mmCIF file of C-alpha atoms in Angstrom:
data_model
loop_
_atom_site.group_PDB
_atom_site.id
_atom_site.type_symbol
_atom_site.label_atom_id
_atom_site.label_comp_id
_atom_site.label_asym_id
_atom_site.label_seq_id
_atom_site.Cartn_x
_atom_site.Cartn_y
_atom_site.Cartn_z
ATOM 1 C CA MET A 1 158.089 94.744 88.001
ATOM 2 C CA THR A 2 155.499 91.990 87.393
ATOM 3 C CA PRO A 3 154.682 91.387 83.706
ATOM 4 C CA ASP A 4 151.196 92.501 82.681
ATOM 5 C CA LEU A 5 148.992 89.512 81.869
ATOM 6 C CA ASP A 6 146.674 91.714 79.802
ATOM 7 C CA ASP A 7 149.468 92.987 77.555
ATOM 8 C CA PRO A 8 149.378 90.950 74.311
ATOM 9 C CA ALA A 9 153.168 91.292 74.093
ATOM 10 C CA THR A 10 153.622 89.555 77.448
ATOM 11 C CA ASP A 11 154.282 85.828 77.564
ATOM 12 C CA PRO A 12 151.594 84.534 79.985
ATOM 13 C CA ARG A 13 154.098 81.988 81.260
ATOM 14 C CA ALA A 14 156.209 84.876 82.603
ATOM 15 C CA VAL A 15 153.274 86.012 84.739
ATOM 16 C CA ALA A 16 152.755 82.422 85.898
ATOM 17 C CA ALA A 17 156.430 82.272 86.890
ATOM 18 C CA ALA A 18 156.027 85.488 88.902
ATOM 19 C CA ALA A 19 152.962 84.033 90.634
ATOM 20 C CA ALA A 20 154.865 80.832 91.399
ATOM 21 C CA ALA A 21 157.697 82.853 92.954
ATOM 22 C CA VAL A 22 155.241 84.556 95.325
ATOM 23 C CA LEU A 23 153.696 81.221 96.290
ATOM 24 C CA ARG A 24 157.118 79.725 97.013
ATOM 25 C CA GLU A 25 158.031 82.722 99.159
ATOM 26 C CA ARG A 26 154.758 82.773 101.101
ATOM 27 C CA SER A 27 154.561 79.007 101.642
ATOM 28 C CA GLY A 28 158.225 78.054 101.891
ATOM 29 C CA VAL A 29 157.406 75.132 99.570
ATOM 30 C CA GLN A 30 159.513 74.982 96.431
ATOM 31 C CA THR A 31 157.535 72.336 94.520
ATOM 32 C CA HIS A 32 153.856 71.442 94.585
ATOM 33 C CA ASP A 33 153.401 68.017 93.002
ATOM 34 C CA ILE A 34 149.648 68.167 92.381
ATOM 35 C CA ALA A 35 147.204 71.047 91.986
ATOM 36 C CA LEU A 36 143.452 71.169 92.440
ATOM 37 C CA THR A 37 140.966 73.793 91.307
ATOM 38 C CA LEU A 38 137.933 73.533 93.541
ATOM 39 C CA GLY A 39 134.628 74.493 91.968
ATOM 40 C CA SER A 40 131.203 74.904 93.535
ATOM 41 C CA GLY A 41 130.594 72.248 96.188
ATOM 42 C CA TRP A 42 134.194 71.053 96.399
ATOM 43 C CA GLY A 43 135.712 73.647 98.739
ATOM 44 C CA ARG A 44 135.587 71.616 101.934
ATOM 45 C CA ALA A 45 138.115 69.188 100.462
ATOM 46 C CA THR A 46 140.910 71.626 101.339
ATOM 47 C CA ASP A 47 140.750 70.687 105.021
ATOM 48 C CA ALA A 48 140.643 66.951 104.275
ATOM 49 C CA LEU A 49 143.772 66.722 102.141
ATOM 50 C CA GLY A 50 146.464 67.196 104.766
ATOM 51 C CA GLU A 51 148.248 69.817 106.861
ATOM 52 C CA ILE A 52 147.727 73.382 105.668
ATOM 53 C CA VAL A 53 151.101 75.087 105.244
ATOM 54 C CA ALA A 54 149.923 78.479 104.008
ATOM 55 C CA ARG A 55 146.820 80.265 102.808
ATOM 56 C CA VAL A 56 147.558 83.061 100.350
ATOM 57 C CA PRO A 57 144.831 85.529 99.304
ATOM 58 C CA ALA A 58 144.499 85.411 95.530
ATOM 59 C CA ALA A 59 144.733 89.201 95.299
ATOM 60 C CA ASP A 60 148.310 88.980 96.677
ATOM 61 C CA VAL A 61 149.489 86.763 93.801
ATOM 62 C CA PRO A 62 150.374 88.210 90.358
ATOM 63 C CA GLY A 63 147.692 87.600 87.764
ATOM 64 C CA PHE A 64 145.050 86.519 90.291
ATOM 65 C CA ARG A 65 142.070 88.304 91.764
ATOM 66 C CA ALA A 66 139.497 87.497 94.400
ATOM 67 C CA SER A 67 136.836 85.163 93.022
ATOM 68 C CA GLY A 68 133.693 86.884 91.789
ATOM 69 C CA VAL A 69 131.543 83.773 92.278
ATOM 70 C CA PRO A 70 129.928 82.756 95.602
ATOM 71 C CA GLY A 71 131.195 79.378 96.796
ATOM 72 C CA HIS A 72 134.872 79.966 95.931
ATOM 73 C CA SER A 73 137.321 80.726 98.754
ATOM 74 C CA GLY A 74 139.418 83.340 96.981
ATOM 75 C CA GLU A 75 142.631 81.777 98.317
ATOM 76 C CA LEU A 76 145.527 79.652 97.112
ATOM 77 C CA THR A 77 146.389 77.056 99.728
ATOM 78 C CA SER A 78 149.580 75.026 100.111
ATOM 79 C CA ILE A 79 149.026 71.644 101.755
ATOM 80 C CA ALA A 80 151.520 69.064 103.012
ATOM 81 C CA LEU A 81 150.319 65.564 102.119
ATOM 82 C CA GLU A 82 150.996 62.446 104.184
ATOM 83 C CA SER A 83 153.129 61.080 101.323
ATOM 84 C CA GLY A 84 155.580 63.943 101.779
ATOM 85 C CA SER A 85 154.383 65.648 98.596
ATOM 86 C CA HIS A 86 152.617 69.008 98.484
ATOM 87 C CA ALA A 87 149.338 70.071 96.914
ATOM 88 C CA LEU A 88 148.314 73.516 95.710
ATOM 89 C CA VAL A 89 144.585 74.144 96.095
ATOM 90 C CA ILE A 90 143.186 76.933 93.930
ATOM 91 C CA GLY A 91 140.029 78.515 95.293
ATOM 92 C CA ALA A 92 140.104 81.532 92.985
ATOM 93 C CA ARG A 93 138.796 80.522 89.590
ATOM 94 C CA THR A 94 138.221 83.086 86.851
ATOM 95 C CA HIS A 95 135.336 82.133 84.585
ATOM 96 C CA PHE A 96 135.178 82.875 80.871
ATOM 97 C CA TYR A 97 131.883 84.722 81.328
ATOM 98 C CA GLU A 98 133.610 87.357 83.486
ATOM 99 C CA ASN A 99 135.030 88.779 80.221
ATOM 100 C CA LEU A 100 138.558 89.139 81.589
ATOM 101 C CA GLY A 101 140.131 87.174 78.758
ATOM 102 C CA VAL A 102 141.163 83.564 78.278
ATOM 103 C CA ARG A 103 144.623 84.225 79.713
ATOM 104 C CA ARG A 104 143.104 84.988 83.098
ATOM 105 C CA VAL A 105 140.823 81.965 82.890
ATOM 106 C CA VAL A 106 143.810 79.621 82.575
ATOM 107 C CA HIS A 107 146.346 81.577 84.644
ATOM 108 C CA SER A 108 145.757 79.339 87.669
ATOM 109 C CA VAL A 109 146.624 76.241 85.644
ATOM 110 C CA ARG A 110 149.782 77.814 84.246
ATOM 111 C CA THR A 111 150.775 78.893 87.750
ATOM 112 C CA ALA A 112 150.263 75.322 88.974
ATOM 113 C CA ALA A 113 152.597 74.109 86.236
ATOM 114 C CA ALA A 114 155.124 76.800 87.164
ATOM 115 C CA VAL A 115 155.283 75.547 90.780
ATOM 116 C CA GLY A 116 155.990 72.032 89.513
ATOM 117 C CA ALA A 117 152.603 70.307 89.478
ATOM 118 C CA ARG A 118 152.437 67.373 87.085
ATOM 119 C CA VAL A 119 148.805 66.511 87.827
ATOM 120 C CA MET A 120 145.929 68.999 87.556
ATOM 121 C CA VAL A 121 142.601 68.126 89.169
ATOM 122 C CA LEU A 122 139.747 70.274 87.843
ATOM 123 C CA THR A 123 136.389 70.180 89.618
ATOM 124 C CA ASN A 124 133.114 71.978 89.048
ATOM 125 C CA GLY A 125 129.444 72.067 89.828
ATOM 126 C CA ALA A 126 127.406 71.314 86.716
ATOM 127 C CA GLY A 127 124.095 70.266 85.251
ATOM 128 C CA GLY A 128 123.465 66.645 84.361
ATOM 129 C CA ILE A 129 121.871 65.508 81.116
ATOM 130 C CA ARG A 130 121.649 61.794 81.935
ATOM 131 C CA ARG A 131 118.289 61.042 83.542
ATOM 132 C CA SER A 132 119.828 58.399 85.821
ATOM 133 C CA TRP A 133 122.015 60.956 87.628
ATOM 134 C CA THR A 134 120.824 62.719 90.755
ATOM 135 C CA PRO A 135 121.808 66.036 92.394
ATOM 136 C CA GLY A 136 124.793 65.621 94.708
ATOM 137 C CA GLN A 137 126.401 62.886 92.593
ATOM 138 C CA PRO A 138 130.076 63.245 91.549
ATOM 139 C CA VAL A 139 131.022 61.996 88.078
ATOM 140 C CA LEU A 140 134.312 61.749 86.208
ATOM 141 C CA ILE A 141 134.872 63.770 83.042
ATOM 142 C CA SER A 142 135.947 61.481 80.197
ATOM 143 C CA ASP A 143 136.146 64.154 77.471
ATOM 144 C CA HIS A 144 134.766 67.580 76.658
ATOM 145 C CA ILE A 145 133.043 69.653 73.996
ATOM 146 C CA ASN A 146 134.219 73.262 73.998
ATOM 147 C CA LEU A 147 131.380 75.564 72.904
ATOM 148 C CA THR A 148 133.054 78.803 74.000
ATOM 149 C CA ALA A 149 134.551 79.442 70.536
ATOM 150 C CA ALA A 150 137.839 80.207 72.314
ATOM 151 C CA SER A 151 141.159 78.529 73.095
ATOM 152 C CA PRO A 152 143.923 79.346 75.586
ATOM 153 C CA LEU A 153 146.529 78.458 72.963
ATOM 154 C CA GLU A 154 148.064 81.352 71.056
ATOM 155 C CA GLY A 155 149.670 81.308 67.637
ATOM 156 C CA ALA A 156 150.642 78.122 65.836
ATOM 157 C CA THR A 157 150.466 75.975 68.975
ATOM 158 C CA PHE A 158 149.202 72.501 68.120
ATOM 159 C CA VAL A 159 148.399 70.250 71.077
ATOM 160 C CA ASP A 160 146.986 66.720 70.920
ATOM 161 C CA LEU A 161 143.893 66.322 73.127
ATOM 162 C CA THR A 162 143.208 62.632 72.477
ATOM 163 C CA ASP A 163 143.645 61.544 76.105
ATOM 164 C CA LEU A 164 143.063 64.974 77.632
ATOM 165 C CA TYR A 165 141.256 63.597 80.695
ATOM 166 C CA SER A 166 143.736 60.925 81.713
ATOM 167 C CA ALA A 167 142.427 57.369 81.540
ATOM 168 C CA ARG A 168 145.112 56.411 84.073
ATOM 169 C CA LEU A 169 143.891 58.977 86.595
ATOM 170 C CA ARG A 170 140.250 57.977 86.055
ATOM 171 C CA THR A 171 141.221 54.374 86.809
ATOM 172 C CA ILE A 172 142.934 55.498 90.006
ATOM 173 C CA ALA A 173 139.819 57.484 90.978
ATOM 174 C CA ARG A 174 137.704 54.366 90.583
ATOM 175 C CA THR A 175 139.950 52.470 93.003
ATOM 176 C CA VAL A 176 138.846 55.064 95.563
ATOM 177 C CA ASP A 177 135.163 54.968 94.569
ATOM 178 C CA PRO A 178 134.182 52.138 92.177
ATOM 179 C CA THR A 179 130.678 53.617 91.792
ATOM 180 C CA LEU A 180 131.935 56.707 89.926
ATOM 181 C CA ASP A 181 130.218 57.152 86.574
ATOM 182 C CA GLU A 182 131.718 59.268 83.786
ATOM 183 C CA GLY A 183 130.564 61.461 80.947
ATOM 184 C CA VAL A 184 131.418 64.148 78.409
ATOM 185 C CA TYR A 185 131.487 67.709 79.744
ATOM 186 C CA THR A 186 130.133 70.509 77.563
ATOM 187 C CA GLN A 187 131.357 74.021 78.343
ATOM 188 C CA PHE A 188 129.058 76.876 77.422
ATOM 189 C CA ARG A 189 130.070 80.509 77.796
ATOM 190 C CA GLY A 190 127.493 81.496 80.458
ATOM 191 C CA PRO A 191 126.732 83.196 82.783
ATOM 192 C CA HIS A 192 123.110 82.428 81.869
ATOM 193 C CA TYR A 193 122.042 78.814 82.192
ATOM 194 C CA GLU A 194 121.469 76.816 79.035
ATOM 195 C CA THR A 195 118.067 76.756 77.378
ATOM 196 C CA PRO A 196 116.269 73.419 77.010
ATOM 197 C CA ALA A 197 117.036 73.566 73.259
ATOM 198 C CA GLU A 198 120.744 74.073 73.974
ATOM 199 C CA VAL A 199 120.720 71.121 76.352
ATOM 200 C CA ARG A 200 119.101 68.965 73.649
ATOM 201 C CA MET A 201 121.795 70.153 71.240
ATOM 202 C CA ALA A 202 124.557 69.252 73.713
ATOM 203 C CA GLU A 203 123.027 65.810 74.196
ATOM 204 C CA ARG A 204 122.861 65.179 70.445
ATOM 205 C CA LEU A 205 126.495 66.263 70.138
ATOM 206 C CA GLY A 206 127.456 63.637 72.713
ATOM 207 C CA GLY A 207 127.466 65.717 75.903
ATOM 208 C CA ASP A 208 126.389 64.361 79.285
ATOM 209 C CA ILE A 209 127.237 67.351 81.501
ATOM 210 C CA VAL A 210 126.770 71.102 80.951
ATOM 211 C CA GLY A 211 128.706 73.848 82.714
ATOM 212 C CA MET A 212 130.668 77.092 82.416
ATOM 213 C CA SER A 213 134.267 76.174 83.268
ATOM 214 C CA THR A 214 136.966 73.481 83.021
ATOM 215 C CA ALA A 215 137.431 72.867 79.273
ATOM 216 C CA LEU A 216 139.701 75.861 78.622
ATOM 217 C CA GLU A 217 141.681 75.096 81.786
ATOM 218 C CA ALA A 218 142.129 71.477 80.739
ATOM 219 C CA ILE A 219 143.532 72.521 77.361
ATOM 220 C CA ALA A 220 146.044 74.834 79.043
ATOM 221 C CA ALA A 221 147.036 72.070 81.460
ATOM 222 C CA ARG A 222 147.747 69.706 78.574
ATOM 223 C CA GLU A 223 149.797 72.384 76.807
ATOM 224 C CA ALA A 224 151.839 72.716 80.026
ATOM 225 C CA GLY A 225 152.481 68.962 80.082
ATOM 226 C CA MET A 226 150.224 68.080 82.992
ATOM 227 C CA GLN A 227 147.934 65.079 83.315
ATOM 228 C CA VAL A 228 144.329 66.120 83.905
ATOM 229 C CA LEU A 229 141.635 64.616 86.099
ATOM 230 C CA GLY A 230 138.196 66.202 85.782
ATOM 231 C CA LEU A 231 135.301 65.770 88.216
ATOM 232 C CA SER A 232 131.827 67.297 88.084
ATOM 233 C CA LEU A 233 129.380 67.515 90.944
ATOM 234 C CA ILE A 234 125.917 67.135 89.427
ATOM 235 C CA THR A 235 124.099 69.922 91.257
ATOM 236 C CA ASN A 236 120.900 69.655 89.231
ATOM 237 C CA LEU A 237 119.515 68.094 86.097
ATOM 238 C CA ALA A 238 119.888 70.386 83.102
ATOM 239 C CA ALA A 239 117.187 72.713 81.776
ATOM 240 C CA GLY A 240 114.326 70.896 80.083
ATOM 241 C CA ILE A 241 115.169 67.686 81.948
ATOM 242 C CA GLN A 242 114.615 69.264 85.338
ATOM 243 C CA GLN A 243 111.284 71.060 85.103
ATOM 244 C CA SER A 244 111.804 73.536 87.962
ATOM 245 C CA PRO A 245 113.744 76.799 87.345
ATOM 246 C CA LEU A 246 117.533 76.670 87.779
ATOM 247 C CA SER A 247 119.356 78.873 90.287
ATOM 248 C CA HIS A 248 122.827 79.345 91.760
ATOM 249 C CA ALA A 249 121.288 78.930 95.221
ATOM 250 C CA GLU A 250 120.339 75.408 94.160
ATOM 251 C CA VAL A 251 123.930 74.788 93.062
ATOM 252 C CA LEU A 252 125.294 75.944 96.425
ATOM 253 C CA ALA A 253 122.730 73.906 98.366
ATOM 254 C CA ALA A 254 123.586 70.714 96.475
ATOM 255 C CA GLY A 255 127.249 71.408 97.094
ATOM 256 C CA ARG A 256 126.782 71.870 100.833
ATOM 257 C CA GLU A 257 124.874 68.612 101.114
ATOM 258 C CA ALA A 258 127.504 66.689 99.137
ATOM 259 C CA GLU A 259 130.559 68.288 100.792
ATOM 260 C CA PRO A 260 131.480 65.434 103.177
ATOM 261 C CA ARG A 261 131.409 62.854 100.384
ATOM 262 C CA LEU A 262 133.291 65.084 97.967
ATOM 263 C CA ALA A 263 135.984 65.918 100.530
ATOM 264 C CA ALA A 264 136.569 62.238 101.315
ATOM 265 C CA LEU A 265 136.598 61.350 97.617
ATOM 266 C CA LEU A 266 139.161 63.999 96.670
ATOM 267 C CA ALA A 267 141.363 63.226 99.682
ATOM 268 C CA GLY A 268 141.364 59.554 98.705
ATOM 269 C CA ILE A 269 142.180 60.326 95.079
ATOM 270 C CA VAL A 270 145.035 62.651 96.004
ATOM 271 C CA ARG A 271 146.490 60.035 98.349
ATOM 272 C CA ALA A 272 146.297 57.381 95.629
ATOM 273 C CA VAL A 273 147.822 59.623 92.952
ATOM 274 C CA THR A 274 150.719 60.810 95.121
ATOM 275 C CA ALA A 275 151.457 57.537 96.940
#
């Protein structure tokens, strides 16, 4: 019987191990060396990474559910890379604003660790605070500010986050695209977009990007011993900087337009990291 992720007495790593066992059985791949969570606008990268070994509906894997957000595939995909390594692509992200608990938000990351991944690539679609950025531009995440008032760590678990978003991996990413800029990601709870006053607050705190995912997942990845690479697609300028109303349709449209560039960028980064 699969352990219940929602039971406080259950070790969430036991559920991740059960999920990993299903993925190994369905894919025939024992170890996935790198994992990628694909946010809004990044989904097309799956087909650019390598040969697809298996596509597993998220609802078939313990602890997962079909994504409730348009733009996410709702599948976990095993991919054979040209280096001989394997990648696990997660297209079923649970967001904090879905009120399903932090354990479910970070379950995908813990499952990636349980199948052997040592590198976790976290992507998202987000709002940009810097006036020089334009919609459709990918940027590296150099650090984050967690404004969710939550943590995936339970009990007296003390984890150093000094180099949470790996400087080594960011350097590798820039060998693929030297034009990549970087900034500090600020995670709000959502699902409403930030107010102009909240965006000004984030900017004064040192934030450059605003969004509703990634930070909690990154913390869980570090706890699991993985190196983290974070990438945001700037889908729009944040509220108060962009004067027109914000919408998810705008996010999806920016993602569709940027898809070819994003797919090539991620494929190049994965090749460089796993070479």
